[in-house]
Short mmCIF file of C-alpha atoms and ligand atoms in Angstrom, two decimals:
data_model
loop_
_atom_site.label_atom_id
_atom_site.label_comp_id
_atom_site.label_asym_id
_atom_site.label_seq_id
_atom_site.Cartn_x
_atom_site.Cartn_y
_atom_site.Cartn_z
CA UNK A 1 -195.32 248.81 -92.18
CA UNK A 2 -193.15 245.98 -90.91
CA UNK A 3 -189.41 246.39 -90.50
CA UNK A 4 -186.72 244.03 -89.15
CA UNK A 5 -184.07 245.26 -86.75
CA UNK A 6 -181.02 243.09 -86.13
CA UNK A 7 -180.53 242.46 -82.43
CA UNK A 8 -178.26 240.60 -80.04
CA UNK A 9 -181.21 239.40 -77.97
CA UNK A 10 -184.95 239.07 -78.34
CA UNK A 11 -186.38 242.17 -76.65
CA UNK A 12 -186.99 245.82 -77.39
CA UNK A 13 -184.24 246.88 -75.00
CA UNK A 14 -181.75 244.41 -76.51
CA UNK A 15 -178.73 245.93 -78.22
CA UNK A 16 -178.79 246.31 -82.00
CA UNK A 17 -176.51 243.75 -83.65
CA UNK A 18 -174.29 245.68 -86.06
CA UNK A 19 -173.93 242.63 -88.29
CA UNK A 20 -176.72 241.72 -90.61
CA UNK A 21 -175.98 238.15 -91.75
CA UNK A 22 -174.74 236.95 -88.41
CA UNK A 23 -177.17 238.79 -86.17
CA UNK A 24 -178.67 236.53 -83.51
CA UNK A 25 -182.15 237.94 -83.77
CA UNK A 26 -184.38 239.87 -86.08
CA UNK A 27 -186.93 241.91 -84.19
CA UNK A 28 -189.81 242.35 -86.59
CA UNK A 29 -191.71 245.52 -85.65
CA UNK A 30 -194.89 246.94 -87.04
CA UNK A 31 -193.98 250.60 -86.79
CA UNK A 32 -197.60 251.73 -87.03
CA UNK A 33 -198.86 249.71 -84.07
CA UNK A 34 -195.60 249.09 -82.18
CA UNK A 35 -196.26 245.32 -82.10
CA UNK A 36 -193.12 243.24 -82.33
CA UNK A 37 -192.10 239.61 -82.80
CA UNK A 38 -188.55 238.35 -82.22
CA UNK A 39 -187.39 235.90 -84.88
CA UNK A 40 -184.26 233.84 -84.35
CA UNK A 41 -181.59 234.03 -87.00
CA UNK A 42 -179.38 231.60 -85.07
CA UNK A 43 -179.21 228.97 -87.79
CA UNK A 44 -177.28 231.43 -89.94
CA UNK A 45 -174.58 232.01 -87.35
CA UNK A 46 -172.38 229.15 -88.43
CA UNK A 47 -173.05 229.25 -92.15
CA UNK A 48 -169.90 229.75 -94.13
CA UNK A 49 -169.91 232.33 -96.88
CA UNK A 50 -173.64 232.46 -97.45
CA UNK A 51 -174.79 233.91 -94.11
CA UNK A 52 -175.74 237.30 -95.52
CA UNK A 53 -177.62 235.69 -98.39
CA UNK A 54 -179.61 233.38 -96.15
CA UNK A 55 -180.34 236.20 -93.72
CA UNK A 56 -181.56 238.34 -96.63
CA UNK A 57 -183.83 235.57 -97.82
CA UNK A 58 -185.06 235.12 -94.29
CA UNK A 59 -185.92 238.82 -94.05
CA UNK A 60 -187.75 238.65 -97.38
CA UNK A 61 -189.81 235.71 -96.19
CA UNK A 62 -190.79 237.66 -93.10
CA UNK A 63 -192.40 240.17 -95.42
CA UNK A 64 -190.60 243.22 -94.07
CA UNK A 65 -190.28 246.40 -96.13
CA UNK A 66 -187.04 247.56 -94.51
CA UNK A 67 -184.10 246.20 -92.59
CA UNK A 68 -182.41 248.28 -89.88
CA UNK A 69 -178.90 247.22 -88.94
CA UNK A 70 -175.33 248.40 -88.45
CA UNK A 71 -173.58 247.20 -91.57
CA UNK A 72 -174.44 245.25 -94.68
CA UNK A 73 -172.18 243.26 -97.00
CA UNK A 74 -172.38 243.06 -100.79
CA UNK A 75 -174.21 239.75 -101.17
CA UNK A 76 -176.79 240.51 -98.52
CA UNK A 77 -177.33 243.88 -100.11
CA UNK A 78 -177.92 242.31 -103.49
CA UNK A 79 -180.51 239.90 -102.24
CA UNK A 80 -182.32 242.51 -100.14
CA UNK A 81 -182.42 244.82 -103.12
CA UNK A 82 -183.80 242.04 -105.30
CA UNK A 83 -186.48 241.49 -102.69
CA UNK A 84 -187.34 245.18 -102.72
CA UNK A 85 -186.31 245.67 -99.12
CA UNK A 86 -184.72 248.99 -98.12
CA UNK A 87 -181.57 248.70 -96.04
CA UNK A 88 -181.01 251.28 -93.32
CA UNK A 89 -177.54 251.20 -91.81
CA UNK A 90 -175.75 252.84 -88.91
CA UNK A 91 -178.32 251.92 -86.25
CA UNK A 92 -176.97 252.08 -82.69
CA UNK A 93 -178.14 251.48 -79.14
CA UNK A 94 -181.19 249.38 -78.34
CA UNK A 95 -183.83 248.06 -80.70
CA UNK A 96 -186.25 250.64 -79.30
CA UNK A 97 -183.79 253.46 -79.98
CA UNK A 98 -183.16 252.12 -83.47
CA UNK A 99 -186.91 252.17 -84.13
CA UNK A 100 -186.94 255.87 -83.18
CA UNK A 101 -183.87 256.53 -85.34
CA UNK A 102 -185.66 254.83 -88.21
CA UNK A 103 -188.87 256.80 -87.72
CA UNK A 104 -186.93 260.04 -87.38
CA UNK A 105 -185.22 259.28 -90.68
CA UNK A 106 -181.71 259.71 -89.27
CA UNK A 107 -180.37 256.38 -90.50
CA UNK A 108 -178.57 256.12 -93.82
CA UNK A 109 -180.42 254.39 -96.61
CA UNK A 110 -177.76 252.08 -98.05
CA UNK A 111 -177.18 252.49 -101.77
CA UNK A 112 -174.58 249.77 -101.72
CA UNK A 113 -172.82 247.48 -99.28
CA UNK A 114 -170.86 249.39 -96.64
CA UNK A 115 -168.61 246.55 -95.50
CA UNK A 116 -166.68 243.72 -97.12
CA UNK A 117 -168.27 240.31 -97.47
CA UNK A 118 -167.19 238.66 -94.24
CA UNK A 119 -169.32 241.10 -92.28
CA UNK A 120 -172.39 240.07 -94.12
CA UNK B 1 -157.97 210.43 -109.19
CA UNK B 2 -155.39 207.69 -108.72
CA UNK B 3 -156.66 205.72 -111.65
CA UNK B 4 -155.26 208.05 -114.28
CA UNK B 5 -151.73 207.98 -112.85
CA UNK B 6 -148.91 207.90 -115.32
CA UNK B 7 -146.33 205.16 -115.39
CA UNK B 8 -143.18 205.87 -113.48
CA UNK B 9 -143.30 209.64 -113.41
CA UNK B 10 -143.00 211.30 -110.01
CA UNK B 11 -144.87 214.24 -108.58
CA UNK B 12 -143.15 216.28 -105.92
CA UNK B 13 -145.06 219.08 -104.19
CA UNK B 14 -143.13 221.92 -102.59
CA UNK B 15 -145.15 223.54 -99.83
CA UNK B 16 -144.69 225.65 -96.72
CA UNK B 17 -146.84 226.58 -93.76
CA UNK B 18 -146.55 230.24 -94.66
CA UNK B 19 -145.32 232.46 -97.47
CA UNK B 20 -141.82 233.88 -97.79
CA UNK B 21 -139.86 230.80 -96.77
CA UNK B 22 -138.17 230.36 -100.12
CA UNK B 23 -140.57 227.69 -101.32
CA UNK B 24 -140.54 228.85 -104.93
CA UNK B 25 -136.76 229.17 -104.91
CA UNK B 26 -136.50 225.55 -103.78
CA UNK B 27 -139.04 224.33 -106.34
CA UNK B 28 -137.45 226.12 -109.29
CA UNK B 29 -133.91 225.18 -108.32
CA UNK B 30 -134.90 221.56 -107.89
CA UNK B 31 -136.48 221.62 -111.34
CA UNK B 32 -133.37 223.23 -112.85
CA UNK B 33 -131.07 220.71 -111.19
CA UNK B 34 -133.08 217.74 -112.42
CA UNK B 35 -133.27 219.16 -115.90
CA UNK B 36 -129.51 219.59 -116.07
CA UNK B 37 -129.13 215.99 -114.94
CA UNK B 38 -131.11 214.84 -117.94
CA UNK B 39 -134.57 214.33 -116.50
CA UNK B 40 -137.59 215.54 -118.42
CA UNK B 41 -139.02 217.97 -115.89
CA UNK B 42 -142.17 220.02 -115.64
CA UNK B 43 -142.45 222.83 -113.14
CA UNK B 44 -146.10 223.52 -112.30
CA UNK B 45 -146.97 226.59 -110.26
CA UNK B 46 -150.22 225.94 -108.37
CA UNK B 47 -149.81 229.02 -106.19
CA UNK B 48 -152.39 230.53 -108.51
CA UNK B 49 -153.18 233.56 -106.36
CA UNK B 50 -149.60 234.72 -106.52
CA UNK B 51 -147.60 232.63 -108.94
CA UNK B 52 -143.98 233.72 -109.02
CA UNK B 53 -142.05 230.76 -110.37
CA UNK B 54 -141.87 232.55 -113.72
CA UNK B 55 -139.79 235.27 -112.10
CA UNK B 56 -137.10 232.68 -111.37
CA UNK B 57 -137.46 230.54 -114.45
CA UNK B 58 -138.24 233.24 -117.03
CA UNK B 59 -139.90 230.84 -119.43
CA UNK B 60 -140.97 231.70 -122.95
CA UNK B 61 -144.75 231.42 -122.83
CA UNK B 62 -146.21 229.75 -125.89
CA UNK B 63 -149.83 229.12 -124.99
CA UNK B 64 -152.55 230.68 -122.89
CA UNK B 65 -155.80 228.93 -122.08
CA UNK B 66 -158.75 230.36 -120.21
CA UNK B 67 -160.19 228.33 -117.37
CA UNK B 68 -163.78 228.59 -116.27
CA UNK B 69 -165.96 227.00 -113.68
CA UNK B 70 -169.54 225.96 -114.29
CA UNK B 71 -172.25 228.23 -112.95
CA UNK B 72 -176.03 228.01 -113.23
CA UNK B 73 -177.97 230.11 -115.69
CA UNK B 74 -181.67 230.27 -114.91
CA UNK B 75 -184.31 230.70 -117.58
CA UNK B 76 -186.80 232.70 -115.53
CA UNK B 77 -189.57 232.17 -118.09
CA UNK B 78 -189.56 228.45 -117.28
CA UNK B 79 -189.03 228.77 -113.53
CA UNK B 80 -192.07 228.02 -111.35
CA UNK B 81 -190.50 229.40 -108.18
CA UNK B 82 -190.58 226.09 -106.32
CA UNK B 83 -187.31 226.84 -104.50
CA UNK B 84 -185.81 223.36 -104.87
CA UNK B 85 -182.62 224.77 -106.39
CA UNK B 86 -181.97 226.99 -103.38
CA UNK B 87 -182.72 224.20 -100.93
CA UNK B 88 -180.16 221.86 -102.43
CA UNK B 89 -177.36 224.37 -102.85
CA UNK B 90 -174.96 224.11 -99.95
CA UNK B 91 -173.19 227.32 -100.84
CA UNK B 92 -176.10 229.77 -101.15
CA UNK B 93 -174.99 230.29 -104.73
CA UNK B 94 -178.57 230.04 -105.89
CA UNK B 95 -181.43 231.30 -103.76
CA UNK B 96 -185.14 231.28 -104.33
CA UNK B 97 -186.89 233.97 -102.41
CA UNK B 98 -190.63 234.52 -102.55
CA UNK B 99 -190.68 232.65 -105.83
CA UNK B 100 -187.84 234.59 -107.39
CA UNK B 101 -184.47 233.03 -108.17
CA UNK B 102 -181.19 234.89 -107.68
CA UNK B 103 -177.73 233.50 -108.32
CA UNK B 104 -174.36 234.36 -106.81
CA UNK B 105 -171.97 232.87 -109.36
CA UNK B 106 -168.89 233.67 -107.29
CA UNK B 107 -170.09 231.18 -104.67
CA UNK B 108 -171.00 228.36 -107.06
CA UNK B 109 -168.92 225.18 -106.76
CA UNK B 110 -170.25 223.72 -109.99
CA UNK B 111 -171.81 220.64 -108.38
CA UNK B 112 -174.80 220.68 -110.77
CA UNK B 113 -177.16 219.93 -107.88
CA UNK B 114 -179.56 222.73 -108.77
CA UNK B 115 -179.64 221.66 -112.43
CA UNK B 116 -180.50 218.08 -111.52
CA UNK B 117 -183.17 218.99 -109.01
CA UNK B 118 -185.02 221.61 -111.04
CA UNK B 119 -188.41 220.12 -112.06
CA UNK B 120 -188.82 222.56 -114.94
CA UNK B 121 -185.39 222.11 -116.53
CA UNK B 122 -185.05 225.84 -116.14
CA UNK B 123 -181.36 225.78 -115.23
CA UNK B 124 -178.46 225.16 -117.56
CA UNK B 125 -174.75 225.28 -117.04
CA UNK B 126 -172.63 228.13 -118.31
CA UNK B 127 -169.02 228.98 -117.61
CA UNK B 128 -167.55 231.73 -115.53
CA UNK B 129 -163.92 232.55 -116.17
CA UNK B 130 -161.76 232.25 -113.05
CA UNK B 131 -158.30 232.51 -114.54
CA UNK B 132 -155.93 231.16 -117.14
CA UNK B 133 -153.18 228.63 -117.63
CA UNK B 134 -149.97 229.67 -119.34
CA UNK B 135 -147.51 227.14 -120.65
CA UNK B 136 -144.00 227.58 -121.87
CA UNK B 137 -140.41 226.36 -121.70
CA UNK B 138 -137.12 227.39 -120.26
CA UNK B 139 -134.11 225.39 -121.41
CA UNK B 140 -135.11 221.81 -120.71
CA UNK B 141 -137.90 222.65 -118.27
CA UNK B 142 -141.57 222.53 -119.18
CA UNK B 143 -143.34 225.39 -117.47
CA UNK B 144 -147.03 225.56 -116.49
CA UNK B 145 -148.73 227.99 -114.18
CA UNK B 146 -152.24 229.00 -113.27
CA UNK B 147 -153.07 232.66 -112.84
CA UNK B 148 -156.22 233.37 -110.87
CA UNK B 149 -158.22 236.43 -111.83
CA UNK B 150 -157.74 239.32 -109.42
CA UNK B 151 -160.37 239.19 -106.68
CA UNK B 152 -161.44 235.66 -107.58
CA UNK B 153 -162.05 233.55 -104.49
CA UNK B 154 -162.29 230.11 -106.03
CA UNK B 155 -158.90 228.65 -106.81
CA UNK B 156 -159.45 224.89 -106.56
CA UNK B 157 -160.87 224.40 -110.10
CA UNK B 158 -157.90 226.28 -111.57
CA UNK B 159 -155.45 224.21 -109.53
CA UNK B 160 -157.14 221.04 -110.77
CA UNK B 161 -156.91 222.31 -114.34
CA UNK B 162 -153.17 222.98 -113.95
CA UNK B 163 -152.63 219.48 -112.61
CA UNK B 164 -154.57 217.96 -115.47
CA UNK B 165 -151.95 219.39 -117.83
CA UNK B 166 -149.22 217.29 -116.24
CA UNK B 167 -148.42 214.40 -118.48
CA UNK B 168 -145.65 211.92 -118.85
CA UNK B 169 -142.57 213.93 -117.85
CA UNK B 170 -140.18 212.06 -115.57
CA UNK B 171 -140.69 214.49 -112.73
CA UNK B 172 -143.29 217.13 -111.96
CA UNK B 173 -142.21 219.72 -109.40
CA UNK B 174 -145.39 221.30 -108.13
CA UNK B 175 -145.24 224.62 -106.34
CA UNK B 176 -148.07 224.70 -103.79
CA UNK B 177 -149.76 227.79 -102.37
CA UNK B 178 -148.54 228.74 -98.86
CA UNK B 179 -150.56 227.73 -95.82
CA UNK B 180 -152.65 224.66 -95.06
CA UNK B 181 -156.07 225.51 -96.50
CA UNK B 182 -158.15 223.90 -99.26
CA UNK B 183 -156.04 225.10 -102.23
CA UNK B 184 -152.95 223.53 -100.65
CA UNK B 185 -154.73 220.25 -100.08
CA UNK B 186 -156.02 220.30 -103.65
CA UNK B 187 -152.42 220.78 -104.82
CA UNK B 188 -150.65 218.13 -102.76
CA UNK B 189 -153.31 215.43 -102.48
CA UNK B 190 -152.19 213.06 -105.22
CA UNK B 191 -148.46 213.73 -105.16
CA UNK B 192 -145.78 211.19 -104.34
CA UNK B 193 -143.86 213.36 -101.93
CA UNK B 194 -144.30 216.68 -100.16
CA UNK B 195 -141.29 218.87 -99.45
CA UNK B 196 -141.99 221.34 -96.67
CA UNK B 197 -139.80 224.42 -96.72
CA UNK B 198 -139.36 226.28 -93.45
CA UNK B 199 -137.13 228.68 -91.59
CA UNK B 200 -135.51 227.73 -88.29
CA UNK B 201 -137.44 230.29 -86.24
CA UNK B 202 -140.29 229.89 -83.73
CA UNK B 203 -142.75 231.22 -86.34
CA UNK B 204 -141.38 228.84 -88.94
CA UNK B 205 -141.80 225.98 -86.51
CA UNK B 206 -145.40 226.71 -85.62
CA UNK B 207 -146.35 226.93 -89.31
CA UNK B 208 -144.37 223.77 -90.03
CA UNK B 209 -146.30 221.86 -87.38
CA UNK B 210 -149.58 222.72 -89.10
CA UNK B 211 -148.22 221.76 -92.48
CA UNK B 212 -146.92 218.43 -91.16
CA UNK B 213 -150.30 217.66 -89.63
CA UNK B 214 -152.00 218.39 -92.95
CA UNK B 215 -149.62 216.19 -94.95
CA UNK B 216 -149.92 213.37 -92.45
CA UNK B 217 -153.70 213.59 -92.51
CA UNK B 218 -153.50 213.07 -96.27
CA UNK B 219 -151.23 210.08 -95.77
CA UNK B 220 -148.43 211.43 -97.93
CA UNK B 221 -144.69 211.09 -97.54
CA UNK B 222 -142.88 214.22 -96.49
CA UNK B 223 -139.50 215.74 -95.81
CA UNK B 224 -138.32 219.12 -94.54
CA UNK B 225 -135.94 221.68 -95.98
CA UNK B 226 -134.61 224.41 -93.73
CA UNK B 227 -133.92 227.58 -95.61
CA UNK B 228 -131.61 230.24 -94.15
CA UNK B 229 -130.39 227.54 -91.78
CA UNK B 230 -127.81 229.84 -90.19
CA UNK B 231 -130.39 232.07 -88.53
CA UNK B 232 -132.84 231.30 -85.71
CA UNK B 233 -132.58 228.41 -83.28
CA UNK B 234 -132.63 224.62 -83.14
CA UNK B 235 -136.41 224.32 -82.62
CA UNK B 236 -137.20 223.02 -86.11
CA UNK B 237 -134.38 220.47 -86.01
CA UNK B 238 -135.45 219.22 -82.58
CA UNK B 239 -139.04 218.94 -83.75
CA UNK B 240 -138.06 216.94 -86.86
CA UNK B 241 -135.90 214.59 -84.79
CA UNK B 242 -138.61 214.08 -82.21
CA UNK B 243 -141.30 213.50 -84.89
CA UNK B 244 -139.04 211.31 -86.98
CA UNK B 245 -139.37 213.62 -89.97
CA UNK B 246 -136.49 213.46 -92.45
CA UNK B 247 -134.56 216.70 -92.64
CA UNK B 248 -133.48 216.57 -96.26
CA UNK B 249 -131.55 219.76 -96.83
CA UNK B 250 -130.35 222.89 -95.08
CA UNK B 251 -129.71 225.93 -97.22
CA UNK B 252 -127.51 228.69 -95.78
CA UNK B 253 -128.39 232.35 -96.06
CA UNK B 254 -125.66 232.86 -98.62
CA UNK B 255 -124.95 236.33 -100.03
CA UNK B 256 -124.38 234.90 -103.47
CA UNK B 257 -127.70 233.07 -103.41
CA UNK B 258 -129.50 236.20 -102.24
CA UNK B 259 -127.94 238.19 -105.06
CA UNK B 260 -128.93 235.55 -107.58
CA UNK B 261 -132.52 235.70 -106.32
CA UNK B 262 -132.66 239.45 -106.49
CA UNK B 263 -131.47 239.33 -110.10
CA UNK B 264 -134.06 236.66 -110.79
CA UNK B 265 -131.36 234.06 -111.42
CA UNK B 266 -131.36 230.44 -110.41
CA UNK B 267 -129.18 229.86 -107.37
CA UNK B 268 -127.96 226.51 -108.71
CA UNK B 269 -126.59 228.32 -111.75
CA UNK B 270 -124.40 230.66 -109.72
CA UNK B 271 -123.44 228.35 -106.86
CA UNK B 272 -122.15 224.93 -107.98
CA UNK B 273 -122.09 223.69 -104.38
CA UNK B 274 -125.81 224.28 -104.22
CA UNK B 275 -126.38 222.27 -107.34
CA UNK B 276 -124.58 219.36 -105.71
CA UNK B 277 -126.78 219.87 -102.65
CA UNK B 278 -129.96 219.76 -104.74
CA UNK B 279 -128.78 216.64 -106.54
CA UNK B 280 -128.26 215.06 -103.12
CA UNK B 281 -131.71 216.22 -102.07
CA UNK B 282 -133.21 214.46 -105.06
CA UNK B 283 -131.45 211.20 -104.19
CA UNK B 284 -132.83 211.38 -100.66
CA UNK B 285 -136.34 212.06 -101.97
CA UNK B 286 -136.19 209.10 -104.33
CA UNK B 287 -134.96 206.86 -101.54
CA UNK B 288 -137.86 207.98 -99.36
CA UNK B 289 -140.41 207.44 -102.10
CA UNK B 290 -139.19 203.95 -102.87
CA UNK B 291 -139.02 202.86 -99.24
CA UNK B 292 -142.47 201.67 -98.35
CA UNK B 293 -142.80 201.84 -94.62
CA UNK B 294 -140.98 204.90 -93.43
CA UNK B 295 -144.03 207.06 -92.76
S1 SF4 C 301 -174.21 224.07 -109.29
FE1 SF4 C 301 -174.19 223.41 -107.14
S2 SF4 C 301 -173.05 225.02 -106.09
FE2 SF4 C 301 -173.64 225.87 -108.07
S3 SF4 C 301 -175.56 226.91 -107.66
FE3 SF4 C 301 -176.09 224.84 -108.36
S4 SF4 C 301 -176.32 223.69 -106.46
FE4 SF4 C 301 -175.23 225.57 -105.93
S1 SF4 C 302 -185.77 224.54 -109.01
FE1 SF4 C 302 -186.14 225.30 -111.10
S2 SF4 C 302 -188.31 225.80 -111.10
FE2 SF4 C 302 -187.75 225.57 -108.96
S3 SF4 C 302 -187.20 227.66 -108.30
FE3 SF4 C 302 -185.32 226.71 -108.98
S4 SF4 C 302 -185.14 227.29 -111.13
FE4 SF4 C 302 -187.23 227.67 -110.54
#
């Protein structure tokens, strides 16, 4: 299964980016094999209000089943939900650590947005 | 926008770099003064997020009209998932993701781009309510204000709708939202004169600078009113002198005025000297508007 973890840089030891819409990178990881591909989300960094939406669409196009991040805003949440992507929030530390947190099931599965829009 | 301008009537916007400077007090008292001098006056409150002119003017409201903004409605049975709608939308208000279209009406600016570009004619325009316009009267003053729905982010269409209601009165006194952002620009853009209300404090001055820059960028005539002129320092006056900005009126922090405000009364009704001052203000504004090359 492929998941996307928001990150501040493009490696497994990069820090998790707590923001979803304005994360610099998505690290797409196949959690069964451990293979990963960094995907830049940079073009969303200076979008106005729609950053979370575009990031959500981006994640959907990457074909991931889950997103692991710190926080998610209402619009991003709506689009991820529409795409059938689970949103796991509260990830901390490095991308590698977040992968473990995800596998261990310690992250919260978001049932709704946990921050106001401008975070998204 | 300029084409539909009325003959001879004047539009005066009252703005301020920040809230709480007494902008609404100035706007309503100017309207009351002009009305008592025989002008046909309309007071239009475009501070739609927090309109409070009615607290001063206490008009009798006689009509309420809902205002909406166009948003796309997608007929999914006709949609082929091509994604053209999402590509053209600058505001991410419509997104096509893996062949599935999702809309975010609260972000839509009603540009119709998605409707025009859709090859399947799957999108039509519907309306989303963003607020209402209430109209009424108080003595001789026509009263109009826009009230944005709580939590609504898009105020420009409502401001435009309020301004469309202005007709052939002699003078329209338009109360602008505080600040220098889009809603303020939408409010002041086609006015004949912008009155900037400020306080003579360092904070007042820094907000005034921003407001002046905005008004100048729009190529509009402006003048400054200092409210509570007996507090603070000379910074605002020095700035106006140095920038050649007309200082049109200074209003003291008078006990009587403050009491009138707190009772929701018009200051010009309780303080005759103030009424004279506002009449003088109007003369100076008219002089400025009719002189062609002063700004
Ligand atoms: S009308 Fe314009 S702003 Fe609204 S969704 Fe369509 S393209 Fe976007
Ligand atoms: S442009 Fe029309 S057909 Fe294409 S995805 Fe959008 S709604 Fe569907």
